[in-house]
PDB file of C-alpha atoms and ligand atoms in Angstrom:
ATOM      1  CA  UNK A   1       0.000   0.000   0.000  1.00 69.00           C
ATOM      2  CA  UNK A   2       1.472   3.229  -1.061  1.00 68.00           C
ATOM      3  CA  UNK A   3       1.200   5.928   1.864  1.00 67.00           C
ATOM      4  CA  UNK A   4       0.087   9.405   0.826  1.00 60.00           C
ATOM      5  CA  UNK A   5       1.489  12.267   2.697  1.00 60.00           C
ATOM      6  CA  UNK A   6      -1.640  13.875   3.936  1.00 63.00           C
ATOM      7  CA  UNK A   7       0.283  17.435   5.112  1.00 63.00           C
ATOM      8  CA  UNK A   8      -1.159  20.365   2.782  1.00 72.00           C
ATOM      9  CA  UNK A   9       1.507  21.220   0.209  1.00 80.00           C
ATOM     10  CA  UNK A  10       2.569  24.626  -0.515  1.00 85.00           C
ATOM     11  CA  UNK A  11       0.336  25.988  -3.579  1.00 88.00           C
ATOM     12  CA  UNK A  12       2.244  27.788  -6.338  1.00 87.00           C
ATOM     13  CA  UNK A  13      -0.059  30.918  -5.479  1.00 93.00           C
ATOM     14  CA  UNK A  14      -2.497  31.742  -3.029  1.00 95.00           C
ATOM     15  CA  UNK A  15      -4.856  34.006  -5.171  1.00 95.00           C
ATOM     16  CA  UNK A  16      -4.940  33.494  -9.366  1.00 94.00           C
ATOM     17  CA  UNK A  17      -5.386  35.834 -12.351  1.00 93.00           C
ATOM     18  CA  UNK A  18      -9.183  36.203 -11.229  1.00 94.00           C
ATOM     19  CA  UNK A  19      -8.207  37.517  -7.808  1.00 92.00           C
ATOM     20  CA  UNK A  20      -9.511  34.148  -6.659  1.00 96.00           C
ATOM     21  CA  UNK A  21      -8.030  32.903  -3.640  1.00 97.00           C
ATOM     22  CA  UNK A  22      -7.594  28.950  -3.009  1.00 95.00           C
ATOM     23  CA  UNK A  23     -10.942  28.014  -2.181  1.00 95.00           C
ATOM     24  CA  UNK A  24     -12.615  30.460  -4.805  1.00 96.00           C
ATOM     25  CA  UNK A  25     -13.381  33.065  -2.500  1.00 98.00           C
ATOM     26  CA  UNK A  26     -13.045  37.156  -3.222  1.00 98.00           C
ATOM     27  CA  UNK A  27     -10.350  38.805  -0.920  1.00 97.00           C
ATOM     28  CA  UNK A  28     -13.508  40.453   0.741  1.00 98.00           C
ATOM     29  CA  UNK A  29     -15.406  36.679   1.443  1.00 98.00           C
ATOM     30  CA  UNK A  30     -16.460  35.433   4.237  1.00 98.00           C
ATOM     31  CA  UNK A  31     -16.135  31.578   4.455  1.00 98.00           C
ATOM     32  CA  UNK A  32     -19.184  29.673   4.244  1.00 98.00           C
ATOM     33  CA  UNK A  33     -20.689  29.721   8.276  1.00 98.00           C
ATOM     34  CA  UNK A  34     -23.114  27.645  10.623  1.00 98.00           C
ATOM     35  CA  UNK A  35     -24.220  28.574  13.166  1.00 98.00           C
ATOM     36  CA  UNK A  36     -25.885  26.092  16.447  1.00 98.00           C
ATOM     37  CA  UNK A  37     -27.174  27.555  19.344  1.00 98.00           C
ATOM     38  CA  UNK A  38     -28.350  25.346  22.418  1.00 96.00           C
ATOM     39  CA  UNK A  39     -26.743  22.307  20.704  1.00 97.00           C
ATOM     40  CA  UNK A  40     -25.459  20.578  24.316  1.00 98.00           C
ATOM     41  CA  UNK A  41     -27.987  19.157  26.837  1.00 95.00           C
ATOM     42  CA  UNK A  42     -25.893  19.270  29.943  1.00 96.00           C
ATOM     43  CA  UNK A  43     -24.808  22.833  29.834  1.00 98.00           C
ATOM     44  CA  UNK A  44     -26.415  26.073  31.236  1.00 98.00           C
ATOM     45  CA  UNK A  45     -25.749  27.514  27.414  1.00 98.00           C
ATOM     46  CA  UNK A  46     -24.278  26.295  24.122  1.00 98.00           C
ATOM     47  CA  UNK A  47     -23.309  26.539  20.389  1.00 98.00           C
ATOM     48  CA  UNK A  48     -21.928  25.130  17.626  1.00 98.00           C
ATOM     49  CA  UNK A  49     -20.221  26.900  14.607  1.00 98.00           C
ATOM     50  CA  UNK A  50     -18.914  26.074  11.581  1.00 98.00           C
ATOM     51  CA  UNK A  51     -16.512  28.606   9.585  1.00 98.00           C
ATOM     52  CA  UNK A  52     -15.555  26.776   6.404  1.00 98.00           C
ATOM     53  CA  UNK A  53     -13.780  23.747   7.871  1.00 98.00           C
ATOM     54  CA  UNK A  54     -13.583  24.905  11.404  1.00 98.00           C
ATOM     55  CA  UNK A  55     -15.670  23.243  13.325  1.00 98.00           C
ATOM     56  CA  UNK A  56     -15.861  24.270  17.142  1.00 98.00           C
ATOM     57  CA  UNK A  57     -18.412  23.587  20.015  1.00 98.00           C
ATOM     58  CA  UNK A  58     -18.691  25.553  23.123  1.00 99.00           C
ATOM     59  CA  UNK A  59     -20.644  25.019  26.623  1.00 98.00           C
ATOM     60  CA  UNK A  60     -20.959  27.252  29.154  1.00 98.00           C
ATOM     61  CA  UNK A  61     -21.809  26.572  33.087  1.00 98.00           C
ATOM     62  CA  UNK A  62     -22.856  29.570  35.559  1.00 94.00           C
ATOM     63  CA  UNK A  63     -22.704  31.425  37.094  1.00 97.00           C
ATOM     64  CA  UNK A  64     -22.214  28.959  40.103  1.00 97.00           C
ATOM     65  CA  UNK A  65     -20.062  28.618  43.023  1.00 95.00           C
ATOM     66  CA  UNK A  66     -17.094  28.323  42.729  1.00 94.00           C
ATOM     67  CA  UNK A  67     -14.157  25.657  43.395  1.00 90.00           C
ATOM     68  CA  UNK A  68     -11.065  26.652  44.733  1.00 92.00           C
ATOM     69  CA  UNK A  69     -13.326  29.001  46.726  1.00 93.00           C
ATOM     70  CA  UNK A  70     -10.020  31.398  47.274  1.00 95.00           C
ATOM     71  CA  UNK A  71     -10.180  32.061  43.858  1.00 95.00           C
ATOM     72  CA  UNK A  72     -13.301  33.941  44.368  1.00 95.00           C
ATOM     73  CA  UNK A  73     -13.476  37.523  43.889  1.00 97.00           C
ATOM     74  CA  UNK A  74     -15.890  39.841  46.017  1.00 96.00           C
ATOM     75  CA  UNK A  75     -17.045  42.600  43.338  1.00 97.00           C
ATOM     76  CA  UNK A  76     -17.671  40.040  40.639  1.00 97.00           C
ATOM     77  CA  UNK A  77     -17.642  36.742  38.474  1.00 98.00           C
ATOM     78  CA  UNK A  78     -14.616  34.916  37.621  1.00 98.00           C
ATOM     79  CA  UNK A  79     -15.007  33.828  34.141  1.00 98.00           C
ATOM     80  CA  UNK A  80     -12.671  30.837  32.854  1.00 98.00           C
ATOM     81  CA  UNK A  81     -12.397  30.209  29.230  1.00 98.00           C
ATOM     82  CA  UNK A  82     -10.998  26.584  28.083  1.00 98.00           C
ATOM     83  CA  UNK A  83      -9.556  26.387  24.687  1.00 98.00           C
ATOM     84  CA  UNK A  84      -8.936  22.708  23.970  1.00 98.00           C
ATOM     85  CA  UNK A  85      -8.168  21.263  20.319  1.00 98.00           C
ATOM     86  CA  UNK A  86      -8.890  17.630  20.007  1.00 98.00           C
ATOM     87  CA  UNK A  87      -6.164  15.099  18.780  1.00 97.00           C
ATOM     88  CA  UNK A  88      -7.840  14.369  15.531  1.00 97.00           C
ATOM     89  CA  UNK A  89      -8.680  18.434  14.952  1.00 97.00           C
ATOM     90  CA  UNK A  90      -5.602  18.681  13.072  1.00 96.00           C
ATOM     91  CA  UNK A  91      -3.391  17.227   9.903  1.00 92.00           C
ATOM     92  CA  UNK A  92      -0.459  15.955  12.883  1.00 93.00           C
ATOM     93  CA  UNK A  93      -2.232  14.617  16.033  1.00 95.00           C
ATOM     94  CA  UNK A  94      -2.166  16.892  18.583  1.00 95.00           C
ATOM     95  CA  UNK A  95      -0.930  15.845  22.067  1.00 96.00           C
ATOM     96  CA  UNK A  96      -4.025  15.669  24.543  1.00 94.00           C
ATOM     97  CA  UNK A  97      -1.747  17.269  27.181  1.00 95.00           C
ATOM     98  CA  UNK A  98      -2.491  21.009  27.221  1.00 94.00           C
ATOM     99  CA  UNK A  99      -0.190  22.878  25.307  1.00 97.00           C
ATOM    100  CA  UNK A 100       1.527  26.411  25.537  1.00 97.00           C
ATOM    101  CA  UNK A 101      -0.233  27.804  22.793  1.00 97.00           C
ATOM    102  CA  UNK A 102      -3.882  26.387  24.410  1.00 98.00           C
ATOM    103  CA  UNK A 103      -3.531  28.396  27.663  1.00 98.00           C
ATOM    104  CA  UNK A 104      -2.570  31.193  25.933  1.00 98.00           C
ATOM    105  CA  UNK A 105      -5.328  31.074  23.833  1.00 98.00           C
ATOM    106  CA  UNK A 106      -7.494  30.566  26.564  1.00 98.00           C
ATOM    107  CA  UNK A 107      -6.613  33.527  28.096  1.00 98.00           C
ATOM    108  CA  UNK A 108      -6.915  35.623  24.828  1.00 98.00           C
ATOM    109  CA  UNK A 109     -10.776  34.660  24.216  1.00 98.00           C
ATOM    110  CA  UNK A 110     -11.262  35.647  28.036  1.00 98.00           C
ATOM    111  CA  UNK A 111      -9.849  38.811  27.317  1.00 98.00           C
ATOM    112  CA  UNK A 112     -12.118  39.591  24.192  1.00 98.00           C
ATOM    113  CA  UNK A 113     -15.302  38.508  26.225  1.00 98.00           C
ATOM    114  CA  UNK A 114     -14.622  39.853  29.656  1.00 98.00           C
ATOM    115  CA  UNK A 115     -16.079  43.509  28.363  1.00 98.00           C
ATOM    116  CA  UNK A 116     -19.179  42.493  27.135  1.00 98.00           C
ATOM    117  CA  UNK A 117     -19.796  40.047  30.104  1.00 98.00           C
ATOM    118  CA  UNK A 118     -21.494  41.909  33.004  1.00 98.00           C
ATOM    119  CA  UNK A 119     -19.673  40.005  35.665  1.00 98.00           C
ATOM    120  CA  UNK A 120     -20.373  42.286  38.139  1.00 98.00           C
ATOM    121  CA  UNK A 121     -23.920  40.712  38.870  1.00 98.00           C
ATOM    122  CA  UNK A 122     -22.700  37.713  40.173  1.00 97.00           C
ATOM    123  CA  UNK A 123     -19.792  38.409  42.618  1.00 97.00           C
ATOM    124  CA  UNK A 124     -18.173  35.420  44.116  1.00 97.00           C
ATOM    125  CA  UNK A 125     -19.254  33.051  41.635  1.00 98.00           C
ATOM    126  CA  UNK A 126     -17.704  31.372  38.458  1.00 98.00           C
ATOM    127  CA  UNK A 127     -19.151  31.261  34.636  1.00 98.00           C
ATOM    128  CA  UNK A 128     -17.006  28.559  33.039  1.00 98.00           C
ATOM    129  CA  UNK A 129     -16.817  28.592  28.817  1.00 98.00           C
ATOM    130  CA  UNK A 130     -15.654  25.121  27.782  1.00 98.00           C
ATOM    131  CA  UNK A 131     -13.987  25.398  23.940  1.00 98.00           C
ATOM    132  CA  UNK A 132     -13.127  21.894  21.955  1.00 98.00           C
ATOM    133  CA  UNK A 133     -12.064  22.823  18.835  1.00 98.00           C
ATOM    134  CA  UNK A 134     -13.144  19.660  16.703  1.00 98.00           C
ATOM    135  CA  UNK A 135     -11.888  20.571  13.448  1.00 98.00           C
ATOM    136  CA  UNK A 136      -9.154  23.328  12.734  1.00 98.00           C
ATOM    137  CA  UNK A 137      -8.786  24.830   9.550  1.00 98.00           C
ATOM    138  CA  UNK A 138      -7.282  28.929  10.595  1.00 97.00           C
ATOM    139  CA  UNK A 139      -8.932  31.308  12.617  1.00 98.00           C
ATOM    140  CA  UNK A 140     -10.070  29.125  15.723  1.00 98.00           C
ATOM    141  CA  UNK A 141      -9.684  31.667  18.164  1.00 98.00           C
ATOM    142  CA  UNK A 142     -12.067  34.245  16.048  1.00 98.00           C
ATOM    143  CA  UNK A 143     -14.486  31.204  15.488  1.00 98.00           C
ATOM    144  CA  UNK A 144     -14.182  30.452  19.479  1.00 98.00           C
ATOM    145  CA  UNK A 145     -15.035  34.203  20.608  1.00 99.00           C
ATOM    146  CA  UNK A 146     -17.969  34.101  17.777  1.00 98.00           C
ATOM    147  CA  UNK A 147     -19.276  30.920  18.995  1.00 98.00           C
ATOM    148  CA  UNK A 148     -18.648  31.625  23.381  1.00 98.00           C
ATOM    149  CA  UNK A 149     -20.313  34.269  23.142  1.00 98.00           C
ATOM    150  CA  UNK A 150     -23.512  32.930  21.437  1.00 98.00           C
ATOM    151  CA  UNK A 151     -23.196  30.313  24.243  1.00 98.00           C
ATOM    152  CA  UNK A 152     -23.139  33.232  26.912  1.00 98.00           C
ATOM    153  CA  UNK A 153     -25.936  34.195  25.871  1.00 98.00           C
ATOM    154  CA  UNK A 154     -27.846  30.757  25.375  1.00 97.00           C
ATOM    155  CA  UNK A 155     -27.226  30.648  29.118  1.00 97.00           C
ATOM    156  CA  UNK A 156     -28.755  34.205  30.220  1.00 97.00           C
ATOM    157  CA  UNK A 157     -25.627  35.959  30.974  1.00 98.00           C
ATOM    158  CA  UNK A 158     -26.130  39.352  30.942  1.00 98.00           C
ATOM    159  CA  UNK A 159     -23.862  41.061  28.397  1.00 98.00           C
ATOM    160  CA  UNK A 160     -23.925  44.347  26.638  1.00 97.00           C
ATOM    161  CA  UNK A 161     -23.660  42.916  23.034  1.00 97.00           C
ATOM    162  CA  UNK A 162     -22.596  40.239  21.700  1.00 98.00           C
ATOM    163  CA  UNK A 163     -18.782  39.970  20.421  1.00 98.00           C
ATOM    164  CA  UNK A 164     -17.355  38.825  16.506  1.00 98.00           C
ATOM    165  CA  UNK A 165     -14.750  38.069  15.412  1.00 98.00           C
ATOM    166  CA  UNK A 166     -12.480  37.001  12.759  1.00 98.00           C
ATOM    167  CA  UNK A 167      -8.928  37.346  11.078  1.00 98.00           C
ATOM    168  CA  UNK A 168      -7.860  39.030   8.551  1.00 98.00           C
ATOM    169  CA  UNK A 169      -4.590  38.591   6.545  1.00 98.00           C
ATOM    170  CA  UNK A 170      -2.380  39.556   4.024  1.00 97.00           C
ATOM    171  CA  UNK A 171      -1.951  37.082   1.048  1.00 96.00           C
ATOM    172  CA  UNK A 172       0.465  37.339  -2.179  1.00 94.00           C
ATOM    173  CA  UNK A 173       0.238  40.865  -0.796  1.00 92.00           C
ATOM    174  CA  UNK A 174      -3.339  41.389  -1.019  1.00 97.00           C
ATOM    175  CA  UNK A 175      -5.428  41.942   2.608  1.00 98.00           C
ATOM    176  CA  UNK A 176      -7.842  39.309   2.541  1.00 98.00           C
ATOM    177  CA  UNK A 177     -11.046  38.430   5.161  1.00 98.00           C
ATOM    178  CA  UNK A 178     -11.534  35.423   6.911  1.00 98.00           C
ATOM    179  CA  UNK A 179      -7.746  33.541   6.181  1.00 98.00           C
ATOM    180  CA  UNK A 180      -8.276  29.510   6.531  1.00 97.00           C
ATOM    181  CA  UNK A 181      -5.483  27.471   7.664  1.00 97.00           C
ATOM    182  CA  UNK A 182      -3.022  27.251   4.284  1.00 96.00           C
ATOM    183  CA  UNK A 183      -3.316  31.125   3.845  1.00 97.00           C
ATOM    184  CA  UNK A 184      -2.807  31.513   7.027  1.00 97.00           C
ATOM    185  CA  UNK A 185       0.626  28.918   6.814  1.00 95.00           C
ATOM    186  CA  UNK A 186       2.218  30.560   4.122  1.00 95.00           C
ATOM    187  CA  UNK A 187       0.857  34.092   3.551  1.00 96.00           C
ATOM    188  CA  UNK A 188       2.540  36.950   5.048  1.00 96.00           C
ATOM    189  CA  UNK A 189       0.307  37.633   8.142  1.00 97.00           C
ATOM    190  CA  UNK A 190      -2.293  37.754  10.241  1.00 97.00           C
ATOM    191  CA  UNK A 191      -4.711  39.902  12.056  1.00 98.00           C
ATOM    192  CA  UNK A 192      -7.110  38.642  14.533  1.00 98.00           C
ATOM    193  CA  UNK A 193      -9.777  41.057  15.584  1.00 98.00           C
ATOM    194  CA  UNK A 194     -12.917  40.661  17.896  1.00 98.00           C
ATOM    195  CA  UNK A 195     -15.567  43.329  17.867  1.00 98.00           C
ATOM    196  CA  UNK A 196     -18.380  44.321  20.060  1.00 98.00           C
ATOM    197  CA  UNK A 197     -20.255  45.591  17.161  1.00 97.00           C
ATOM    198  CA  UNK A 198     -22.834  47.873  19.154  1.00 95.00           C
ATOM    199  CA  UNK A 199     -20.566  49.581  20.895  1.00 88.00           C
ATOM    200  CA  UNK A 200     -18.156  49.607  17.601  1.00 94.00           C
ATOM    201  CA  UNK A 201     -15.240  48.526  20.978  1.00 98.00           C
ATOM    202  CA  UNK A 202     -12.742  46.020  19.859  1.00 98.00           C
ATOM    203  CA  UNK A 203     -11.744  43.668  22.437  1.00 98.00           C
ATOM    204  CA  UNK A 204      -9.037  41.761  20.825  1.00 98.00           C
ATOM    205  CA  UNK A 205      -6.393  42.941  18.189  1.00 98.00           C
ATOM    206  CA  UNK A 206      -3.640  40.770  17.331  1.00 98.00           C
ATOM    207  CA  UNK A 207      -0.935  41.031  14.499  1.00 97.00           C
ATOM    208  CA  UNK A 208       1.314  38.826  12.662  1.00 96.00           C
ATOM    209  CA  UNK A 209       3.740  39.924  10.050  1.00 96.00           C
ATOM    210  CA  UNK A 210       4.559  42.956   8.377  1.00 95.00           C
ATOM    211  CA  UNK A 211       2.222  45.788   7.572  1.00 97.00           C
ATOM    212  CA  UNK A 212       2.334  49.073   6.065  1.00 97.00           C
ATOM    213  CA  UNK A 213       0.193  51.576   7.738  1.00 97.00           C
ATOM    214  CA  UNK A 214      -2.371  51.365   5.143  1.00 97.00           C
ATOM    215  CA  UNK A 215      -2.576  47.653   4.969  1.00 98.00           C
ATOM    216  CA  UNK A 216      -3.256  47.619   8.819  1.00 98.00           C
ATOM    217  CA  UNK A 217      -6.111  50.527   8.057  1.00 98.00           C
ATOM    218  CA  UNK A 218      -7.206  48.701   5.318  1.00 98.00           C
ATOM    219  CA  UNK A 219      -6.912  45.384   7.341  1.00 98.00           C
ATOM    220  CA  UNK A 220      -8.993  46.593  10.178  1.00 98.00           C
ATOM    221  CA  UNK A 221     -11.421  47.966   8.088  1.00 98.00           C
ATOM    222  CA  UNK A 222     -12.231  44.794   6.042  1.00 98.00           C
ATOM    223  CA  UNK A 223     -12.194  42.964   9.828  1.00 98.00           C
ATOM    224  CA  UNK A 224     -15.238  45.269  10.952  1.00 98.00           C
ATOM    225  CA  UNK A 225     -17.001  44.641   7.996  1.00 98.00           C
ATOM    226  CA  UNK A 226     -16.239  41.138   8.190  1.00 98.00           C
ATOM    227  CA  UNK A 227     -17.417  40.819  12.345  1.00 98.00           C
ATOM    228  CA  UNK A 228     -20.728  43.485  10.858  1.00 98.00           C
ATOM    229  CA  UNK A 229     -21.899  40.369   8.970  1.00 98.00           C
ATOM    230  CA  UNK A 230     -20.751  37.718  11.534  1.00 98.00           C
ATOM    231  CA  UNK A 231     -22.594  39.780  14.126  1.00 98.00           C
ATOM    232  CA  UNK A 232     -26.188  39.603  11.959  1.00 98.00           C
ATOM    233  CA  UNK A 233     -25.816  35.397  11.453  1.00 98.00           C
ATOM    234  CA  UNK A 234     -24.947  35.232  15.085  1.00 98.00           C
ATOM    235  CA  UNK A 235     -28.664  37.508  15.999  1.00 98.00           C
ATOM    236  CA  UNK A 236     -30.287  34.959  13.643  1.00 98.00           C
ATOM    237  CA  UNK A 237     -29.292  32.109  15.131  1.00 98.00           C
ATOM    238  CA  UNK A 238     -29.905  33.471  18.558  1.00 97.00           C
ATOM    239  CA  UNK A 239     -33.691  34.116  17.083  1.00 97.00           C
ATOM    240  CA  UNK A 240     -34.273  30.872  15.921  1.00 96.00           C
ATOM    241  CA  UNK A 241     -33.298  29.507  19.240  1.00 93.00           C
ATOM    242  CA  UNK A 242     -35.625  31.612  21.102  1.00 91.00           C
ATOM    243  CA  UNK A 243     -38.403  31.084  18.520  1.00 92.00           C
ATOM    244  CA  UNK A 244     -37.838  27.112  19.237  1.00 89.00           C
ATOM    245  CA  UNK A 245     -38.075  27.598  22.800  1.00 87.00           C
ATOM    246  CA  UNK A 246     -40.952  29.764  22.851  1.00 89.00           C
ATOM    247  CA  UNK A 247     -42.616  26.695  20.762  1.00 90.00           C
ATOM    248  CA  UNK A 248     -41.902  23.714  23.546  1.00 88.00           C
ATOM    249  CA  UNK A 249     -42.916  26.145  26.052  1.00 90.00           C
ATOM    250  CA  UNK A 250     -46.465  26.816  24.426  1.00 91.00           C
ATOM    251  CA  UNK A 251     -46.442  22.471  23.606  1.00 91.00           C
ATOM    252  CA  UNK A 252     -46.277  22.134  26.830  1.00 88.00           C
ATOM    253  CA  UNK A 253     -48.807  24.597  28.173  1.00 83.00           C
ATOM    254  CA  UNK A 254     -51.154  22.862  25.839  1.00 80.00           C
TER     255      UNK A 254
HETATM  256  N1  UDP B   1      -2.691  24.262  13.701  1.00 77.14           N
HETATM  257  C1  UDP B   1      -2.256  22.959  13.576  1.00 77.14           C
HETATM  258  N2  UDP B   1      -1.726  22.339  14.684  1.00 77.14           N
HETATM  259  C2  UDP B   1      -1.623  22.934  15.905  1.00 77.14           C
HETATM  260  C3  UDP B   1      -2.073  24.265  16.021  1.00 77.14           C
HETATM  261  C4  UDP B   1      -2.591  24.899  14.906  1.00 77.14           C
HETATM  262  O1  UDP B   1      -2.341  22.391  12.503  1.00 77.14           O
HETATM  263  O2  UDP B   1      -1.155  22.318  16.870  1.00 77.14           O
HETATM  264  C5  UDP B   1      -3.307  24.919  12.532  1.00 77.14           C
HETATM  265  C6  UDP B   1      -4.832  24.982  12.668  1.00 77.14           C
HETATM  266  O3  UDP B   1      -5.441  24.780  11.416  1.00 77.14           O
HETATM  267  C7  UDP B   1      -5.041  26.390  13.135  1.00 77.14           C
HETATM  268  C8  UDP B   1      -3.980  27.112  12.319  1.00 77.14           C
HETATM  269  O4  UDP B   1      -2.855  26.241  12.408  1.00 77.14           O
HETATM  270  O5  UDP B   1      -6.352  26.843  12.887  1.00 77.14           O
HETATM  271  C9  UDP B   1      -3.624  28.491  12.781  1.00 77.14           C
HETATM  272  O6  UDP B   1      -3.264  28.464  14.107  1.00 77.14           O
HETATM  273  P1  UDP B   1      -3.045  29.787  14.951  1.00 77.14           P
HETATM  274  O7  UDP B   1      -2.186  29.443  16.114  1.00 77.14           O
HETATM  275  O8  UDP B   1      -2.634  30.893  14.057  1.00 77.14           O
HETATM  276  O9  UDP B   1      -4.499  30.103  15.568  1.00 77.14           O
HETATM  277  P2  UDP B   1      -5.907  30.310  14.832  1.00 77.14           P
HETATM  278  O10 UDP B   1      -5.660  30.936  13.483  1.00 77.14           O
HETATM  279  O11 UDP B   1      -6.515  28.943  14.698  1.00 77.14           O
HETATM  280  O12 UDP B   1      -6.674  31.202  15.736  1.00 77.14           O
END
C-alpha cells in the first residue's frame, strides 16, 4: 500500500489571475458559516459553529459557586475560558496534554469577552466557557469568541452585546477576510480582531507579520465589515433559538 502524505503542500499561489483565492473566495469573502445555538444538553448555554472547515463547540456553566473558593473575587464573576483542540482536529495529532499555545489562547478569548460580560452581577461566583475545537482549519480563536459568546448568551448571561470576530490577513500581498489554515501557513500575516459591534469597541487585536500603515487601516477595516456580517448570522441564530423555545414552552402549556 502506497502511503500518501496527507500534510497540505505549498500551492504555487495563493490568489490566481481572477483575484480568486484557493478556495474560490473574493479577498472580501467570508467563508461559508453555521451557526448552532443550544446544541449541548448538559450545559447552562451552548453553540456550535462552523466557519468553512472549522468546526468548534462551546458550553458554558454559571454562574455557580465556585471551586477553589479562594479564587473567588468579592465585586464580581470569575469567568474561565478553556480552549482545547482535540487530537484528531488537526493534519499531525495533537498531544491531549495542554499545550503552551492552548492556555494562551485561553486567556486571549477571556480577554475579548470579559467587556461584554457583566460580571459584576454575580460576585463570588464562576461562569465557566468550555472550547473543543473539533476541526481546525485557521482562525479558531475568532471562530471560538464568535461561537462563546452565542453560548453566553444561550445561558442568560447578561452582556452588553454580543462579540465577533475574525482574522484578517495579508496574502500574495493582497489583505484578505476570513484567512483559513493554508493562507494563514504561508501568507505573510495575520490579524485577529474581535468586535463588540454595538458599541463599535474592539476587544481583541492581534498582528502577525509585516504591515504598512495602510494595509493595517485597510486590514482593520475589512475585519469590521467582516465581524458586521458575523454579528447579523450570530442575531439569527440566537432568534431561531428563542423562537424554538418559545414553541416547547407553548407544547407544553397545551
Ligand atoms: N494548527 C495545527 N496544529 C496545531 C495548532 C494549529 O495544525 O497544533 C493549525 C490549525 O489549522 C489552526 C492554524 O494552524 O487553525 C492556525 O493556528 P493559529 O495558532 O494561528 O491560531 P488560529 O488561526 O486557529 O486562531
Amino acid at each position: 500500500m502506497k502511503i500518501v502524505p496527507r500534510i497540505k503542500q505549498q500551492p504555487e499561489r495563493l490568489i490566481d489571475e481572477n483575484g480568486l483565492r484557493v478556495d474560490g473566495r473574493r479577498v472580501d469573502e467570508l467563508r461559508k458559516m453555521k451557526m448552532e445555538v443550544g446544541v449541548l444538553k448538559q450545559a447552562d448555554g451552548s453553540a456550535y459553529l462552523e466557519q468553512g472547515k472549522t468546526k468548534v463547540f462551546v458550553a458554558v456553566y454559571g454562574p455557580r459557586e465556585l471551586h477553589p473558593r479562594h479564587l473567588a473575587l468579592p465585586d464580581r464573576a470569575l469567568l474561565r475560558c478553556t480552549y482545547r483542540m482535540a487530537s484528531f482536529s488537526v493534519e499531525e495529532r495533537k498531544s491531549p496534554a495542554p499545550s503552551r499555545r492552548e492556555i494562551e489562547l485561553s486567556k486571549v478569548i477571556r480577554q475579548a469577552l470579559e467587556p461584554a460580560v457583566f460580571l459584576e452581577r454575580f460576585p463570588k461566583t464562576a461562569i465557566d466557557v468550555f472550547i473543543e475545537i473539533i476541526q481546525a482549519d485557521g482562525g479558531t480563536r475568532c471562530a471560538s469568541i464568535t461561537a462563546a459568546s452565542l453560548a453566553l448568551a444561550d445561558a442568560g448571561i447578561p452582556m452588553s452585546d454580543l462579540v465577533a470576530a475574525v482574522a484578517v490577513g495579508k496574502v500574495d500581498g493582497h489583505i484578505v477576510l476570513d484567512i483559513n489554515d493554508i493562507e494563514d501557513k504561508y501568507g505573510q500575516g495575520d490579524m485577529p480582531v474581535a468586535l463588540m459591534p454595538r458599541k463599535k469597541q474592539i476587544t481583541l487585536l492581534q498582528l502577525d507579520g509585516k504591515w504598512t500603515p495602510e494595509e493595517f487601516r485597510q486590514g482593520l477595516e475589512l475585519a469590521i465589515r467582516g465581524c458586521e456580517q458575523i454579528y447579523a448570522m450570530q442575531k439569527t441564530a440566537l432568534r431561531k433559538r428563542y423562537l424554538e423555545v418559545r414553541e416547547e414552552v407553548l407544547r407544553e402549556g397545551e
